[in-house]
């Protein structure tokens, strides 16, 4: 897995949003795009992250920044997440994680549990 580095152009993509509409990078020509990946909608950490972006939304808009959140959740779940948490930005469904792989953020996760004495 190779991650993007600063200055590297983002890969183009076409994903469905929470309403089932196709969204691609080209839709945001002339804007800055804050493209973030999160593991699963409506989980505690992802909720806090999304709410934080929701809460600074106007500051981002003032700086010509569009927020796009991406997860492997199905479209239907994304709509529920937006409604439940009153999110004010677009969520995208990457169910087959193809776009996450292009961005270098999909891979095996390793967790280590250590017993401390």
PDB file of C-alpha atoms in Angstrom:
ATOM      1  CA  UNK A   1       0.000   0.000   0.000  1.00  0.00           C
ATOM      2  CA  UNK A   2       1.410   3.361  -1.024  1.00  0.00           C
ATOM      3  CA  UNK A   3      -0.005   6.531   0.528  1.00  0.00           C
ATOM      4  CA  UNK A   4      -0.234   9.890  -1.180  1.00  0.00           C
ATOM      5  CA  UNK A   5       2.347  12.502  -0.344  1.00  0.00           C
ATOM      6  CA  UNK A   6       2.011  16.275  -0.247  1.00  0.00           C
ATOM      7  CA  UNK A   7       1.853  17.761  -3.725  1.00  0.00           C
ATOM      8  CA  UNK A   8       0.744  14.522  -5.375  1.00  0.00           C
ATOM      9  CA  UNK A   9      -2.472  14.959  -7.364  1.00  0.00           C
ATOM     10  CA  UNK A  10      -5.405  13.071  -5.877  1.00  0.00           C
ATOM     11  CA  UNK A  11      -6.678  10.124  -7.895  1.00  0.00           C
ATOM     12  CA  UNK A  12      -9.914  10.732  -9.733  1.00  0.00           C
ATOM     13  CA  UNK A  13     -12.924   8.873  -8.380  1.00  0.00           C
ATOM     14  CA  UNK A  14     -16.631   8.383  -8.943  1.00  0.00           C
ATOM     15  CA  UNK A  15     -18.673   7.348  -5.904  1.00  0.00           C
ATOM     16  CA  UNK A  16     -22.303   7.486  -4.852  1.00  0.00           C
ATOM     17  CA  UNK A  17     -23.282  10.032  -2.226  1.00  0.00           C
ATOM     18  CA  UNK A  18     -25.848   9.634   0.545  1.00  0.00           C
ATOM     19  CA  UNK A  19     -28.640  10.346  -1.970  1.00  0.00           C
ATOM     20  CA  UNK A  20     -27.422   7.896  -4.615  1.00  0.00           C
ATOM     21  CA  UNK A  21     -25.957  10.607  -6.877  1.00  0.00           C
ATOM     22  CA  UNK A  22     -22.581  10.063  -8.544  1.00  0.00           C
ATOM     23  CA  UNK A  23     -19.873  12.422  -7.300  1.00  0.00           C
ATOM     24  CA  UNK A  24     -16.414  12.744  -8.837  1.00  0.00           C
ATOM     25  CA  UNK A  25     -13.343  14.840  -8.153  1.00  0.00           C
ATOM     26  CA  UNK A  26     -13.946  16.837 -11.325  1.00  0.00           C
ATOM     27  CA  UNK A  27     -17.185  18.163  -9.813  1.00  0.00           C
ATOM     28  CA  UNK A  28     -15.089  20.383  -7.537  1.00  0.00           C
ATOM     29  CA  UNK A  29     -12.774  22.062 -10.015  1.00  0.00           C
ATOM     30  CA  UNK A  30     -11.527  25.360  -8.574  1.00  0.00           C
ATOM     31  CA  UNK A  31     -12.239  24.320  -4.989  1.00  0.00           C
ATOM     32  CA  UNK A  32     -10.144  22.797  -2.260  1.00  0.00           C
ATOM     33  CA  UNK A  33     -11.397  19.370  -1.249  1.00  0.00           C
ATOM     34  CA  UNK A  34     -11.006  17.963   2.244  1.00  0.00           C
ATOM     35  CA  UNK A  35     -11.362  14.271   1.421  1.00  0.00           C
ATOM     36  CA  UNK A  36     -11.372  12.164   4.565  1.00  0.00           C
ATOM     37  CA  UNK A  37     -11.850   8.471   5.162  1.00  0.00           C
ATOM     38  CA  UNK A  38     -13.556   7.011   8.202  1.00  0.00           C
ATOM     39  CA  UNK A  39     -14.128   3.331   9.063  1.00  0.00           C
ATOM     40  CA  UNK A  40     -17.864   3.145   9.778  1.00  0.00           C
ATOM     41  CA  UNK A  41     -20.762   5.575  10.069  1.00  0.00           C
ATOM     42  CA  UNK A  42     -22.369   6.126  13.456  1.00  0.00           C
ATOM     43  CA  UNK A  43     -19.545   4.618  15.499  1.00  0.00           C
ATOM     44  CA  UNK A  44     -18.245   6.723  18.404  1.00  0.00           C
ATOM     45  CA  UNK A  45     -14.950   7.928  16.917  1.00  0.00           C
ATOM     46  CA  UNK A  46     -16.370   8.533  13.457  1.00  0.00           C
ATOM     47  CA  UNK A  47     -19.296  10.442  14.927  1.00  0.00           C
ATOM     48  CA  UNK A  48     -17.029  12.781  16.899  1.00  0.00           C
ATOM     49  CA  UNK A  49     -14.899  13.380  13.795  1.00  0.00           C
ATOM     50  CA  UNK A  50     -17.934  14.120  11.608  1.00  0.00           C
ATOM     51  CA  UNK A  51     -19.488  16.409  14.210  1.00  0.00           C
ATOM     52  CA  UNK A  52     -16.232  18.352  14.448  1.00  0.00           C
ATOM     53  CA  UNK A  53     -16.244  18.943  10.698  1.00  0.00           C
ATOM     54  CA  UNK A  54     -19.933  19.834  10.854  1.00  0.00           C
ATOM     55  CA  UNK A  55     -19.226  22.414  13.537  1.00  0.00           C
ATOM     56  CA  UNK A  56     -16.506  24.199  11.524  1.00  0.00           C
ATOM     57  CA  UNK A  57     -18.329  23.903   8.208  1.00  0.00           C
ATOM     58  CA  UNK A  58     -18.787  27.646   7.700  1.00  0.00           C
ATOM     59  CA  UNK A  59     -15.089  28.317   8.312  1.00  0.00           C
ATOM     60  CA  UNK A  60     -14.243  25.753   5.642  1.00  0.00           C
ATOM     61  CA  UNK A  61     -16.766  27.198   3.185  1.00  0.00           C
ATOM     62  CA  UNK A  62     -15.257  30.651   3.761  1.00  0.00           C
ATOM     63  CA  UNK A  63     -11.906  29.192   2.666  1.00  0.00           C
ATOM     64  CA  UNK A  64     -13.414  27.567  -0.459  1.00  0.00           C
ATOM     65  CA  UNK A  65     -13.107  24.060   1.040  1.00  0.00           C
ATOM     66  CA  UNK A  66     -15.586  21.268   0.304  1.00  0.00           C
ATOM     67  CA  UNK A  67     -15.744  18.353   2.754  1.00  0.00           C
ATOM     68  CA  UNK A  68     -16.243  14.819   1.448  1.00  0.00           C
ATOM     69  CA  UNK A  69     -16.350  11.943   3.924  1.00  0.00           C
ATOM     70  CA  UNK A  70     -15.733   8.441   2.558  1.00  0.00           C
ATOM     71  CA  UNK A  71     -16.432   5.043   4.096  1.00  0.00           C
ATOM     72  CA  UNK A  72     -17.239   1.515   2.995  1.00  0.00           C
ATOM     73  CA  UNK A  73     -20.790   1.947   4.283  1.00  0.00           C
ATOM     74  CA  UNK A  74     -23.699   1.474   1.865  1.00  0.00           C
ATOM     75  CA  UNK A  75     -25.494   4.593   0.598  1.00  0.00           C
ATOM     76  CA  UNK A  76     -28.530   3.991   2.834  1.00  0.00           C
ATOM     77  CA  UNK A  77     -26.407   4.059   6.008  1.00  0.00           C
ATOM     78  CA  UNK A  78     -24.777   7.339   4.960  1.00  0.00           C
ATOM     79  CA  UNK A  79     -28.157   9.044   4.735  1.00  0.00           C
ATOM     80  CA  UNK A  80     -29.039   7.848   8.223  1.00  0.00           C
ATOM     81  CA  UNK A  81     -25.733   9.189   9.556  1.00  0.00           C
ATOM     82  CA  UNK A  82     -26.340  12.615   8.008  1.00  0.00           C
ATOM     83  CA  UNK A  83     -29.877  12.757   9.354  1.00  0.00           C
ATOM     84  CA  UNK A  84     -29.027  11.514  12.836  1.00  0.00           C
ATOM     85  CA  UNK A  85     -26.119  13.909  13.344  1.00  0.00           C
ATOM     86  CA  UNK A  86     -27.350  16.827  11.240  1.00  0.00           C
ATOM     87  CA  UNK A  87     -24.228  16.666   9.062  1.00  0.00           C
ATOM     88  CA  UNK A  88     -23.841  19.489   6.549  1.00  0.00           C
ATOM     89  CA  UNK A  89     -21.440  17.908   4.066  1.00  0.00           C
ATOM     90  CA  UNK A  90     -21.408  15.057   1.572  1.00  0.00           C
ATOM     91  CA  UNK A  91     -20.696  11.444   2.481  1.00  0.00           C
ATOM     92  CA  UNK A  92     -19.579   8.964  -0.166  1.00  0.00           C
ATOM     93  CA  UNK A  93     -19.919   5.192  -0.310  1.00  0.00           C
ATOM     94  CA  UNK A  94     -16.808   3.178  -1.242  1.00  0.00           C
ATOM     95  CA  UNK A  95     -18.236  -0.282  -0.523  1.00  0.00           C
ATOM     96  CA  UNK A  96     -15.564  -2.144  -2.478  1.00  0.00           C
ATOM     97  CA  UNK A  97     -12.850   0.126  -0.959  1.00  0.00           C
ATOM     98  CA  UNK A  98     -11.382   0.732  -4.440  1.00  0.00           C
ATOM     99  CA  UNK A  99     -10.997   4.473  -3.849  1.00  0.00           C
ATOM    100  CA  UNK A 100      -9.525   3.916  -0.378  1.00  0.00           C
ATOM    101  CA  UNK A 101      -6.951   1.683  -2.047  1.00  0.00           C
ATOM    102  CA  UNK A 102      -6.159   4.375  -4.652  1.00  0.00           C
ATOM    103  CA  UNK A 103      -5.546   6.839  -1.831  1.00  0.00           C
ATOM    104  CA  UNK A 104      -3.425   4.313   0.045  1.00  0.00           C
ATOM    105  CA  UNK A 105      -5.593   4.150   3.146  1.00  0.00           C
ATOM    106  CA  UNK A 106      -6.977   0.623   2.848  1.00  0.00           C
ATOM    107  CA  UNK A 107      -5.072  -2.218   4.378  1.00  0.00           C
ATOM    108  CA  UNK A 108      -4.783  -4.667   7.181  1.00  0.00           C
ATOM    109  CA  UNK A 109      -5.085  -3.111  10.614  1.00  0.00           C
ATOM    110  CA  UNK A 110      -2.921  -4.453  13.378  1.00  0.00           C
ATOM    111  CA  UNK A 111      -3.783  -4.008  17.003  1.00  0.00           C
ATOM    112  CA  UNK A 112      -1.537  -5.096  19.820  1.00  0.00           C
ATOM    113  CA  UNK A 113      -2.905  -5.818  23.259  1.00  0.00           C
ATOM    114  CA  UNK A 114      -0.235  -5.889  25.907  1.00  0.00           C
ATOM    115  CA  UNK A 115      -0.674  -7.048  29.419  1.00  0.00           C
ATOM    116  CA  UNK A 116       0.853  -4.588  31.868  1.00  0.00           C
ATOM    117  CA  UNK A 117       1.851  -5.714  35.303  1.00  0.00           C
TER     118      UNK A 117
END
